[in-house]
mmCIF file of C-alpha atoms (C1' of nucleotides) in Angstrom:
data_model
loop_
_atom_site.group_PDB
_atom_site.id
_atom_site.type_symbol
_atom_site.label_atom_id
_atom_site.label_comp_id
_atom_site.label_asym_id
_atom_site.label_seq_id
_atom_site.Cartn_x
_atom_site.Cartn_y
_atom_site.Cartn_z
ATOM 1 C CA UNK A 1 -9.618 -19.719 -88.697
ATOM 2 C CA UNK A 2 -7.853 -17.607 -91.735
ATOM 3 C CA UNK A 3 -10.375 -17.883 -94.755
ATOM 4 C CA UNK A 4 -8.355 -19.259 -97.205
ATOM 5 C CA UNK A 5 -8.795 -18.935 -101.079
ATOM 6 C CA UNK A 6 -10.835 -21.859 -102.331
ATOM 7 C CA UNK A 7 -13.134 -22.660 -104.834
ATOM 8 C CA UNK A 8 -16.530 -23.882 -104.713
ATOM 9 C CA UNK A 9 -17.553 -27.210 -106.227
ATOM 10 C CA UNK A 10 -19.391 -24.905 -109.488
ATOM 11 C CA UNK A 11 -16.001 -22.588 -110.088
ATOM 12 C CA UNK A 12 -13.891 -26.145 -109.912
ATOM 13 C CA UNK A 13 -16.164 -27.458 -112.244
ATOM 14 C CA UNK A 14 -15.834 -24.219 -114.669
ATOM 15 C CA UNK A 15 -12.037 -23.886 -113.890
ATOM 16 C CA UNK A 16 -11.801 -27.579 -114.966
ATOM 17 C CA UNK A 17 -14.182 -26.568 -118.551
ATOM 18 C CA UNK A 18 -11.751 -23.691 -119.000
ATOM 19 C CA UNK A 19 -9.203 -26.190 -119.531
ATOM 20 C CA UNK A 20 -10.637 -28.384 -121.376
ATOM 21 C CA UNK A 21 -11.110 -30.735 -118.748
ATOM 22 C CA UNK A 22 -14.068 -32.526 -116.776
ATOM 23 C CA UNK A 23 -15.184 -32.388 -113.461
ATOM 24 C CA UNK A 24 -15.506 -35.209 -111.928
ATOM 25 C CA UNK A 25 -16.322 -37.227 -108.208
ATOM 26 C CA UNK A 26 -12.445 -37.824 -107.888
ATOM 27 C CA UNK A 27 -11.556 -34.722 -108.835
ATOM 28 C CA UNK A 28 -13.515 -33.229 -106.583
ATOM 29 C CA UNK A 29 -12.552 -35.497 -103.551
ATOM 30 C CA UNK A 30 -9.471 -34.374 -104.169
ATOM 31 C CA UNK A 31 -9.458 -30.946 -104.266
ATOM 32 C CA UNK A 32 -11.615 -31.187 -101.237
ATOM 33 C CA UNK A 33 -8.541 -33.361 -99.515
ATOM 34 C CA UNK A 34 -5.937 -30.468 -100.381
ATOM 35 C CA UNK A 35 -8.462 -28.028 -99.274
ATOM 36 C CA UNK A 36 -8.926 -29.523 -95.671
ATOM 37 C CA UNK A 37 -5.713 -30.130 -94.901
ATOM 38 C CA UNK A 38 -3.384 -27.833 -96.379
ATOM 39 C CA UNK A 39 0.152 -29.844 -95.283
ATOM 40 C CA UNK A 40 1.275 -30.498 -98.659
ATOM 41 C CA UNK A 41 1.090 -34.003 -99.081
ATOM 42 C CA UNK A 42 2.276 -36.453 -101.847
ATOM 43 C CA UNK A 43 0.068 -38.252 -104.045
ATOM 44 C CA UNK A 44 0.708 -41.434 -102.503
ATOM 45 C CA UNK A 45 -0.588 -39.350 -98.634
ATOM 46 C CA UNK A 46 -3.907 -37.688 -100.902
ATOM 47 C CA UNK A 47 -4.431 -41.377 -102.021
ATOM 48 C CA UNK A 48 -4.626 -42.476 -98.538
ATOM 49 C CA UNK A 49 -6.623 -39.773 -97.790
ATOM 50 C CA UNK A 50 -9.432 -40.065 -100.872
ATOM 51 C CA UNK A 51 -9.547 -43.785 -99.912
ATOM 52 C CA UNK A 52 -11.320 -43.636 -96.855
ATOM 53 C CA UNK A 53 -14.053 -41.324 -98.748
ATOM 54 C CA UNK A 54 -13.847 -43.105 -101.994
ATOM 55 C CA UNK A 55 -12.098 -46.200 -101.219
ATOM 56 C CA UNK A 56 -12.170 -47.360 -105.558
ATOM 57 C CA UNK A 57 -10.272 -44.927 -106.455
ATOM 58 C CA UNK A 58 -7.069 -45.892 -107.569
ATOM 59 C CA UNK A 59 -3.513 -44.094 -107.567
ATOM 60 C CA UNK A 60 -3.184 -43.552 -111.402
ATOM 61 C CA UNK A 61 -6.308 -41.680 -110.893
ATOM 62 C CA UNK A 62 -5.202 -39.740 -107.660
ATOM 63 C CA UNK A 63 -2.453 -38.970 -109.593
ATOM 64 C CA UNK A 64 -4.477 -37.876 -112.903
ATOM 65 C CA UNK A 65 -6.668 -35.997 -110.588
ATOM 66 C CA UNK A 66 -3.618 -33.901 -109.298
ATOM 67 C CA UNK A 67 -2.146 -32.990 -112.873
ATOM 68 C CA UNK A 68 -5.725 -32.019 -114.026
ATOM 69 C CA UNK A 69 -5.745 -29.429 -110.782
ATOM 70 C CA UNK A 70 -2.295 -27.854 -111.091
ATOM 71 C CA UNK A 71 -3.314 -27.191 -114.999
ATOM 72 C CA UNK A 72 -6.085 -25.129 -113.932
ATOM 73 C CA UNK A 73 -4.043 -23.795 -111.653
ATOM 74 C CA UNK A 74 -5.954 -24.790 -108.588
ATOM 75 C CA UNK A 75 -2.900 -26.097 -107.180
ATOM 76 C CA UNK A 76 0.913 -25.842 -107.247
ATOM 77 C CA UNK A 77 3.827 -28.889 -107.747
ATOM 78 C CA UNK A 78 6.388 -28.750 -104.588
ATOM 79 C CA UNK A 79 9.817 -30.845 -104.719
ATOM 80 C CA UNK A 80 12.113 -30.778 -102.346
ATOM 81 C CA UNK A 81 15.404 -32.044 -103.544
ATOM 82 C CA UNK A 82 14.721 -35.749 -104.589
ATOM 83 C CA UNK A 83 11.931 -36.426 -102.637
ATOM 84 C CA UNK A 84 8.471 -36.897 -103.850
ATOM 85 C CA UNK A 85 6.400 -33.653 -105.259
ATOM 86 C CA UNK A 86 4.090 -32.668 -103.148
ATOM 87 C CA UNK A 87 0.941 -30.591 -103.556
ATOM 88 C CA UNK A 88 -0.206 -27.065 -102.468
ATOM 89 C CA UNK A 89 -3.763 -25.357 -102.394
ATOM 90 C CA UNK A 90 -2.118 -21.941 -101.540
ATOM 91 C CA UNK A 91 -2.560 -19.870 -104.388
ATOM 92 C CA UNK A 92 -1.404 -16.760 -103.156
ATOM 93 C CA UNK A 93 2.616 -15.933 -103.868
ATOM 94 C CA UNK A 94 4.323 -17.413 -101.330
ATOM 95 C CA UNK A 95 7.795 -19.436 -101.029
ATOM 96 C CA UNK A 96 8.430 -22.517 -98.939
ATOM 97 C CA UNK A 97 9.956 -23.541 -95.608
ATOM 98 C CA UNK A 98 11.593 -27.447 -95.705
ATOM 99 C CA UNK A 99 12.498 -28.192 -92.495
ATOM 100 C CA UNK A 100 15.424 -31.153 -92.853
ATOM 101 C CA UNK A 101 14.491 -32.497 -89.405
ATOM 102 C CA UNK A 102 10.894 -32.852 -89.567
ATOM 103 C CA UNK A 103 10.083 -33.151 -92.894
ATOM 104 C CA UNK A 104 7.463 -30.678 -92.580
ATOM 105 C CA UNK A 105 6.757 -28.033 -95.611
ATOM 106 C CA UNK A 106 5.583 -24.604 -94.566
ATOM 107 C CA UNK A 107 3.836 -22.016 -97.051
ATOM 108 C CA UNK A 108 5.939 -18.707 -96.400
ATOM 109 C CA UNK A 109 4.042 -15.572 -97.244
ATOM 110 C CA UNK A 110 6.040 -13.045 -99.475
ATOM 111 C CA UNK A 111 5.508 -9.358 -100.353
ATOM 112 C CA UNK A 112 4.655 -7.637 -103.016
ATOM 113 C CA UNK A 113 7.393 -6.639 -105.471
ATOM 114 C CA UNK A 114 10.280 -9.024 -104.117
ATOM 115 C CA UNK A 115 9.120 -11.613 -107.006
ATOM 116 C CA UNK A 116 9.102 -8.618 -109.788
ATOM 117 C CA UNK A 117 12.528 -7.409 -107.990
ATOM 118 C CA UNK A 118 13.812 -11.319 -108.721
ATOM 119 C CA UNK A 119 12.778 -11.022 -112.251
ATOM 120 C CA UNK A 120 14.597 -8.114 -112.786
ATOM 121 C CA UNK A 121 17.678 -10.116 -112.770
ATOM 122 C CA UNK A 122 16.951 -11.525 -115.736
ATOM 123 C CA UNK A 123 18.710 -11.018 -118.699
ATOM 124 C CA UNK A 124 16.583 -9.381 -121.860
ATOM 125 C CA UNK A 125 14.895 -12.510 -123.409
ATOM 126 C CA UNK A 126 13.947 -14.563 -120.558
ATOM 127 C CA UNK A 127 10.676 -14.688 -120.294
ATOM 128 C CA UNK A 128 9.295 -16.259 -116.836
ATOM 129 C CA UNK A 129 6.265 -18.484 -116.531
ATOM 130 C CA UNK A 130 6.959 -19.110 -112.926
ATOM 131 C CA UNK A 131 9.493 -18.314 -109.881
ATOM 132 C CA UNK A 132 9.607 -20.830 -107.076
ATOM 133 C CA UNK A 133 11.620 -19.916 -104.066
ATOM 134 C CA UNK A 134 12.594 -22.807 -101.293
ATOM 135 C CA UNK A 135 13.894 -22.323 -98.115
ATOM 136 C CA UNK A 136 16.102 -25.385 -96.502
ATOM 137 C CA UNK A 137 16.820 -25.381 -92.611
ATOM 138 C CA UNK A 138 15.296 -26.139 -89.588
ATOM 139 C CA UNK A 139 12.603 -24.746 -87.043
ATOM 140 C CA UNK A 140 13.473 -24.061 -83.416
ATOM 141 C CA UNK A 141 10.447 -26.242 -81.755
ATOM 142 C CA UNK A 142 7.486 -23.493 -81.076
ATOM 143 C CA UNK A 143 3.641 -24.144 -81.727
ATOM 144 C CA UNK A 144 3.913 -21.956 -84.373
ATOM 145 C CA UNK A 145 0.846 -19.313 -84.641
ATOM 146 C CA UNK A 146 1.336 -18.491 -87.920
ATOM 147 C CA UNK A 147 2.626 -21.780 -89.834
ATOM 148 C CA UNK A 148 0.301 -23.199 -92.024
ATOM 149 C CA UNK A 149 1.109 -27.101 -90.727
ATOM 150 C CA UNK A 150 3.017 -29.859 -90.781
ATOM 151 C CA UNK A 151 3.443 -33.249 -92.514
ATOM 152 C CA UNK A 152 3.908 -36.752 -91.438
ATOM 153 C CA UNK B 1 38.448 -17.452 -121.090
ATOM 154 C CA UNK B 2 36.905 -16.233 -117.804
ATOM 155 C CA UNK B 3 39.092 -17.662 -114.821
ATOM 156 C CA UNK B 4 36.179 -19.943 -113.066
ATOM 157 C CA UNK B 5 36.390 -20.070 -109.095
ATOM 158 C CA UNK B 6 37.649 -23.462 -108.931
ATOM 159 C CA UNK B 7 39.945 -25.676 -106.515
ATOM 160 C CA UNK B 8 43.526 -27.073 -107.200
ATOM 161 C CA UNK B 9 43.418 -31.085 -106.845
ATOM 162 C CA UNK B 10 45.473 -30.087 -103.210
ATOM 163 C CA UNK B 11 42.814 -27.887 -102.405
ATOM 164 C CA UNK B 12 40.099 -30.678 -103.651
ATOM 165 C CA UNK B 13 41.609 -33.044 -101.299
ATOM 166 C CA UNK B 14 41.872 -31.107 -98.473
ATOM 167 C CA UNK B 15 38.202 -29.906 -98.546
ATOM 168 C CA UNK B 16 37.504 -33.850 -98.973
ATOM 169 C CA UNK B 17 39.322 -34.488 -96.073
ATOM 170 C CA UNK B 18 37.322 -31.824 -94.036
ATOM 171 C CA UNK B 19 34.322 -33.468 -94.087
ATOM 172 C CA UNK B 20 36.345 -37.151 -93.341
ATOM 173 C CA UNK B 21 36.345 -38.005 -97.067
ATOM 174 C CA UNK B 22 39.171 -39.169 -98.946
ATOM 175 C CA UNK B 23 40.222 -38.001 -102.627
ATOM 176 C CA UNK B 24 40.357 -40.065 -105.284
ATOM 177 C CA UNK B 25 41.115 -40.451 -108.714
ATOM 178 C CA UNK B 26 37.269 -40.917 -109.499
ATOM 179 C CA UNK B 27 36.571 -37.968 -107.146
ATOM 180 C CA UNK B 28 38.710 -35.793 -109.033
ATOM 181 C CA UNK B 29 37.847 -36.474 -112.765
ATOM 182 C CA UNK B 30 33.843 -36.078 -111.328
ATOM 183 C CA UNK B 31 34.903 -32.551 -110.278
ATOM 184 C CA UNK B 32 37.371 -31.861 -113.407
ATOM 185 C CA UNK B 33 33.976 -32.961 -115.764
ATOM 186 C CA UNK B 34 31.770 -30.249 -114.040
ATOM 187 C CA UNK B 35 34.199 -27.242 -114.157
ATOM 188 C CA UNK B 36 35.330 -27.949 -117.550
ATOM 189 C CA UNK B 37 31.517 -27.893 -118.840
ATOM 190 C CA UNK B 38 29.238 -26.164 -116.911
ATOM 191 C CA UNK B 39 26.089 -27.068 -118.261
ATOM 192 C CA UNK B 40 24.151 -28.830 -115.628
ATOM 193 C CA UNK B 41 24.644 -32.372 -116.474
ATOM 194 C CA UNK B 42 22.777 -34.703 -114.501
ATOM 195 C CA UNK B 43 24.367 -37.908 -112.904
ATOM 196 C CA UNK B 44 24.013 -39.519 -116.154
ATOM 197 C CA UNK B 45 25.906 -37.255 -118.182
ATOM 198 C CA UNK B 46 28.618 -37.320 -115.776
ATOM 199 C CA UNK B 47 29.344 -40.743 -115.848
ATOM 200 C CA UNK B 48 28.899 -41.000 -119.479
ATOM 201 C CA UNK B 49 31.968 -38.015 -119.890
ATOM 202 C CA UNK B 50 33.547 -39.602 -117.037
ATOM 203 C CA UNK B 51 33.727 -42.772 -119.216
ATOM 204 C CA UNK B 52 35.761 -41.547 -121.904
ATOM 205 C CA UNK B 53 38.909 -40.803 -119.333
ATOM 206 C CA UNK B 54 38.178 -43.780 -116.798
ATOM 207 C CA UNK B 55 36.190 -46.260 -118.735
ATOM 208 C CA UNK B 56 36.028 -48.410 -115.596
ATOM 209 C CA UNK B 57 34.568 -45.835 -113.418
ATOM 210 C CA UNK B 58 30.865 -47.498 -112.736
ATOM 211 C CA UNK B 59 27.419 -45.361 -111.972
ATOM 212 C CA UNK B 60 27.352 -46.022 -108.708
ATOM 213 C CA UNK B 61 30.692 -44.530 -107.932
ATOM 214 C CA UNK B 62 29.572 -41.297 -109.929
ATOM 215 C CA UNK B 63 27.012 -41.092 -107.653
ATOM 216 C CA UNK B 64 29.132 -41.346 -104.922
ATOM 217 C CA UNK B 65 31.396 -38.744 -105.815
ATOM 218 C CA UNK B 66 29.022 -36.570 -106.479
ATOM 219 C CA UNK B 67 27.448 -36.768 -103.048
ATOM 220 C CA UNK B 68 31.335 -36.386 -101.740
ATOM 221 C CA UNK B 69 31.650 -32.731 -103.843
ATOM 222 C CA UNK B 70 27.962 -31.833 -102.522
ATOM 223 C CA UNK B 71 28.576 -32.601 -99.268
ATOM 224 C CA UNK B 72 32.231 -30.743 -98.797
ATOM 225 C CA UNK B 73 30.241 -27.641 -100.904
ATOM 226 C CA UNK B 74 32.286 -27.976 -103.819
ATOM 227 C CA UNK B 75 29.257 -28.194 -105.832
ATOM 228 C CA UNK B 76 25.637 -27.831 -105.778
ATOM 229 C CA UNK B 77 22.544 -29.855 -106.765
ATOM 230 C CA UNK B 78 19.694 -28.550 -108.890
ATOM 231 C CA UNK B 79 16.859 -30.215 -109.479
ATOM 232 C CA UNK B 80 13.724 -29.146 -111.848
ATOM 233 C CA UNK B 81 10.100 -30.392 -111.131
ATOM 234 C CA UNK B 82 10.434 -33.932 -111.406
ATOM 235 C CA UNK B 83 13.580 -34.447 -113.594
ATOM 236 C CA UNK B 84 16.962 -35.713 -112.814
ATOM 237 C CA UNK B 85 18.890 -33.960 -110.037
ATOM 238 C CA UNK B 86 21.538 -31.377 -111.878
ATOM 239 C CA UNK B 87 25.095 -30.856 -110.656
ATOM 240 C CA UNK B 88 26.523 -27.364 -110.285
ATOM 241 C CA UNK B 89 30.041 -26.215 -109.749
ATOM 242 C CA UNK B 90 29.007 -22.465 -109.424
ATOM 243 C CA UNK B 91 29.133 -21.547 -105.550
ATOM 244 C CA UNK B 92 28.247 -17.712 -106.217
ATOM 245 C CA UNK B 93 24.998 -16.927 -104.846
ATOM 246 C CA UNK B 94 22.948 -17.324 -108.215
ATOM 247 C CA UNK B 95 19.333 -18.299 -109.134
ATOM 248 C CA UNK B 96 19.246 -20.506 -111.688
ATOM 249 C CA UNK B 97 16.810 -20.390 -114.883
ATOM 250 C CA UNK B 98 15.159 -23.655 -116.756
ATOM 251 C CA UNK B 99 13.563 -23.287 -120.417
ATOM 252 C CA UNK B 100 10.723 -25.295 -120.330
ATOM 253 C CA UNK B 101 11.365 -25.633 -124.012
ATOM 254 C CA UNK B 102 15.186 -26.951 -124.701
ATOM 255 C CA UNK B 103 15.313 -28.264 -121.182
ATOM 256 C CA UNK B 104 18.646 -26.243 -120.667
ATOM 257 C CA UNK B 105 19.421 -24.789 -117.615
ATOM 258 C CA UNK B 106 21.285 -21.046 -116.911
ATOM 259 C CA UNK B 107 22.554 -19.161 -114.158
ATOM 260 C CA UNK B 108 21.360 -16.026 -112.954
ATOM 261 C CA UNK B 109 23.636 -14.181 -110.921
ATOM 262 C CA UNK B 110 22.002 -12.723 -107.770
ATOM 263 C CA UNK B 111 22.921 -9.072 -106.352
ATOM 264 C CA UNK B 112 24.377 -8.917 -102.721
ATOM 265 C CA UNK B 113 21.153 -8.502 -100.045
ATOM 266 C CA UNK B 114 18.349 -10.030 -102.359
ATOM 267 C CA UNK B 115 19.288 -13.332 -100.288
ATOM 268 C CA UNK B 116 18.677 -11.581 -97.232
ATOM 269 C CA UNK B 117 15.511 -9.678 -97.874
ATOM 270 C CA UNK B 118 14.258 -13.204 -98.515
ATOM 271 C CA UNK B 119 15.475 -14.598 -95.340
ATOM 272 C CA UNK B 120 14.098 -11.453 -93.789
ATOM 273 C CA UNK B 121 10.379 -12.581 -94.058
ATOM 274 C CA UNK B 122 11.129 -15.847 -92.333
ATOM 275 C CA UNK B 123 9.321 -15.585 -89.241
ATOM 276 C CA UNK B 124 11.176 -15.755 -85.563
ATOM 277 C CA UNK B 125 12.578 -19.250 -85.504
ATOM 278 C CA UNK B 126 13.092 -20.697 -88.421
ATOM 279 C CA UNK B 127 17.135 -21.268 -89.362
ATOM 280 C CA UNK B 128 17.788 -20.838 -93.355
ATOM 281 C CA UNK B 129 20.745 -23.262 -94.383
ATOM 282 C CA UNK B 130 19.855 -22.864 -97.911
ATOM 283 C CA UNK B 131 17.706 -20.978 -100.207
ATOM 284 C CA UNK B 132 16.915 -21.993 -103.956
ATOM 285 C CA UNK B 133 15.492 -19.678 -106.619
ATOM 286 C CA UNK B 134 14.113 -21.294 -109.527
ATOM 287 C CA UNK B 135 13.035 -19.728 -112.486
ATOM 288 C CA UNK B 136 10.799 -21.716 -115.349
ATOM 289 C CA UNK B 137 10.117 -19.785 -118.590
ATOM 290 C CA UNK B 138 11.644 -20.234 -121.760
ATOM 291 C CA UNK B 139 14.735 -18.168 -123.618
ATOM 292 C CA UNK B 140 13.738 -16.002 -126.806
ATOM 293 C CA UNK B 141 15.669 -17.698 -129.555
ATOM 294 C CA UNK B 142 19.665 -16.675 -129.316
ATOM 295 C CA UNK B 143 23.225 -18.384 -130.418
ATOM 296 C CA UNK B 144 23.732 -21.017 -127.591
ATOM 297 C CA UNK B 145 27.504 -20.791 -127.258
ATOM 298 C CA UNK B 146 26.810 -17.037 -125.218
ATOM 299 C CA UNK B 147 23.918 -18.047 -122.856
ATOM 300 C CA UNK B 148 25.153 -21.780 -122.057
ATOM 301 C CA UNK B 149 25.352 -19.876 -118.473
ATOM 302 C CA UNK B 150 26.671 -17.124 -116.728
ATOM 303 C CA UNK B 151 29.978 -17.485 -115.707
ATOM 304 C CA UNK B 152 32.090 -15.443 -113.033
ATOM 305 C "C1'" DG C 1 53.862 -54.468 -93.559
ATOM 306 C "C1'" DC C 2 49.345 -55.161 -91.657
ATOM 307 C "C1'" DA C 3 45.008 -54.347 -89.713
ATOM 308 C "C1'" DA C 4 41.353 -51.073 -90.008
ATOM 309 C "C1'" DT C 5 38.783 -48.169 -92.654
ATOM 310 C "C1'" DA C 6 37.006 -46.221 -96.804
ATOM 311 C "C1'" DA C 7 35.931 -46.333 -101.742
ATOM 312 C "C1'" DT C 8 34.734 -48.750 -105.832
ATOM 313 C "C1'" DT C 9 32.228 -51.931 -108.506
ATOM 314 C "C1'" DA C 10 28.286 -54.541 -110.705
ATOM 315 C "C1'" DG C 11 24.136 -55.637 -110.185
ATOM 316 C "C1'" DA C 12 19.837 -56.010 -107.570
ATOM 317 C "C1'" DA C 13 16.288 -53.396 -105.220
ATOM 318 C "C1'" DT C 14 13.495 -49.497 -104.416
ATOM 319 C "C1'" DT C 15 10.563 -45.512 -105.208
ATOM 320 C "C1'" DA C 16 7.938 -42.333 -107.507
ATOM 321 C "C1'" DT C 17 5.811 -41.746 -111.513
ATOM 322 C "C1'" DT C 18 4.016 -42.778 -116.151
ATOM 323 C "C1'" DC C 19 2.082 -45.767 -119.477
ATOM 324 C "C1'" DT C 20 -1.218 -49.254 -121.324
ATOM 325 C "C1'" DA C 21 -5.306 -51.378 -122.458
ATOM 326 C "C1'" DA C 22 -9.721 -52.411 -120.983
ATOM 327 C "C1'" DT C 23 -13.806 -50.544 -118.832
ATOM 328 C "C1'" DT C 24 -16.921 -47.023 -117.394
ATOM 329 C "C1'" DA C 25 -18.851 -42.360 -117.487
ATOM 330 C "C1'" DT C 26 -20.175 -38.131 -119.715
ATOM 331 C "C1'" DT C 27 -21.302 -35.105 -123.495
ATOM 332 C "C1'" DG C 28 -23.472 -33.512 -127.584
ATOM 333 C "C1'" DC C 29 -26.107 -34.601 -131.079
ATOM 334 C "C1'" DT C 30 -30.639 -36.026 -133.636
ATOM 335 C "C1'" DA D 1 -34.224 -41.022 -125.019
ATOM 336 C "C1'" DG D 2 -30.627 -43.398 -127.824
ATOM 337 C "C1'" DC D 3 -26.045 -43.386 -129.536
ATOM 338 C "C1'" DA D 4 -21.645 -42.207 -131.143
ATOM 339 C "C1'" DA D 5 -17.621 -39.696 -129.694
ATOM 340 C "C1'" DT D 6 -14.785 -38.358 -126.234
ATOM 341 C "C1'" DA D 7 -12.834 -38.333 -121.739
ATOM 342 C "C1'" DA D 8 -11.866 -40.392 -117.238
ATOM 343 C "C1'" DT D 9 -11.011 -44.300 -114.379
ATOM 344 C "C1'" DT D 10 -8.910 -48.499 -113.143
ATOM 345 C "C1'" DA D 11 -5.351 -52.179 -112.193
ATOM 346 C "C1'" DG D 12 -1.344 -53.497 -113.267
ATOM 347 C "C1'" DA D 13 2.907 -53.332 -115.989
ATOM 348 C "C1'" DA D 14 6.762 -50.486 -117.294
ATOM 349 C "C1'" DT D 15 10.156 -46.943 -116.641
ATOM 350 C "C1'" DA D 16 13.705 -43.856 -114.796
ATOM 351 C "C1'" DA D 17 16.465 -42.213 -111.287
ATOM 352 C "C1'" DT D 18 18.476 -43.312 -107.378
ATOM 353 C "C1'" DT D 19 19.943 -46.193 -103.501
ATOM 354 C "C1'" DC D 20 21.388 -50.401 -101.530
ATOM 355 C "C1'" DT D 21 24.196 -54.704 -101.102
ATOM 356 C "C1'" DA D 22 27.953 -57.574 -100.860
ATOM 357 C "C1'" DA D 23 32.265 -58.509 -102.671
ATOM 358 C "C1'" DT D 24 36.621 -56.526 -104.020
ATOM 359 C "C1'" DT D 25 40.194 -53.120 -104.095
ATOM 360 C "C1'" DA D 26 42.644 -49.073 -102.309
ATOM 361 C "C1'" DT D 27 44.360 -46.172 -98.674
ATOM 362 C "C1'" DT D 28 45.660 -44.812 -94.050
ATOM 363 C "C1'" DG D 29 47.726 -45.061 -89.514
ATOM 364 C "C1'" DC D 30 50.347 -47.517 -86.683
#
DNA sequence: GCAATAATTAGAATTATTCTAATTATTGCT
DNA sequence: AGCAATAATTAGAATAATTCTAATTATTGC
């Protein structure tokens, strides 16, 4: 298995403070969820998922949980079009894959420099926060060694 | 004023009728609003520009036409995080920028390749239909009437 | 000119998300 | 420890954008 960035329960807990924000039991849960199973899921699919651990917790809470952890930065927003967001532990710089037959969302890993390159096009007085780059197509049918995973 | 890569109402209707759709008076004026302005309005804006030329034109309908002009690649959809889908009559390859702060959406243009160097890190198997490039950031503070967007 | 097909319309339905108000938990003081 | 202040959770209602439905109107091919 690929170690994959993640965070231990302390450094969520301190990311949280650095934000002004609390850790908590759900919070946790659901970082935990995101961490396991890194398919990008929606809310309502992490709700599903914290249930069977936690099975009070309710939805505005899953989905409180979520906006506390892409403040911090713990995790990243995906939409696709007009379909739901969806939610990504991968912190590294990467772009995504939506394959329109499947539904599935893969994490594409990018090089150095082709985000700064993208930037350059800028004109003077644009100042970036954040690129996002999203692939549309479909994959030919392959168990695929180095895809992250697949939803639904 | 810039000559805008646009289509002739003949030239409407016949890329209408290439993907089996018909032309219409409603299709036409939907396509008419978006060149004239090119500022990104969402389906809501349309219809409510749409209005003032065909007061019986209804939402639904604007909708409808929209998804006609998407779907013969007249136009383009944008969408933003979580907002309303964005209509686009640019078909130049371009990026597009969104300031967190007036909500207004730009155009970048894109040099020739950058596309491709993207699509280059795909790995074996996976067929690109589309790529999106989405900047987030805000504008340093400039007359509108020059940055509305980048036209060609 | 007529049947078949497609588009339009108004309004209802749906879906994802956000808001609200009440309750519960946590923190920082003394 | 006790207590006020603050934050988080909860269930359910509200909202916003979009899609669906069923009836009507328009267009096309024969």
């Amino acid at each position: 298995m690929i170690p994959l960035a993640q965070v231990t329960s302390d450094a969520l807990s301190q990311r949280l403070g650095e934000s002004g924000l609390r850790s908590t039991p759900q919070r946790e849960i659901v970082y935990d969820i995101l961490i396991k199973r890194r398919d990008h899921p929606t809310a309502d699919e992490v709700f599903a998922r914290v249930k069977a651990e936690l099975p009070t917790i309710s939805l505005a809470t899953v989905y409180n949980c979520l906006e506390a952890l892409v403040q911090c930065n713990l995790i990243r927003q995906v939409n696709f079009d007009r379909g739901p967001t969806r939610y990504c532990p991968n912190l590294h710089p990467h772009a995504h894959f939506h394959d329109e037959v499947t539904g599935s969302t893969y994490d594409i890993d990018l090089p150095p420099g082709i985000v700064e390159q993208l930037k350059a096009q800028l004109p003077e007085g644009y100042a970036v926060s954040d690129v996002e780059i999203m692939f549309r197509g479909k994959t030919r049918e392959r168990r695929p060694a180095t895809v992250e995973h697949t939803t639904r």
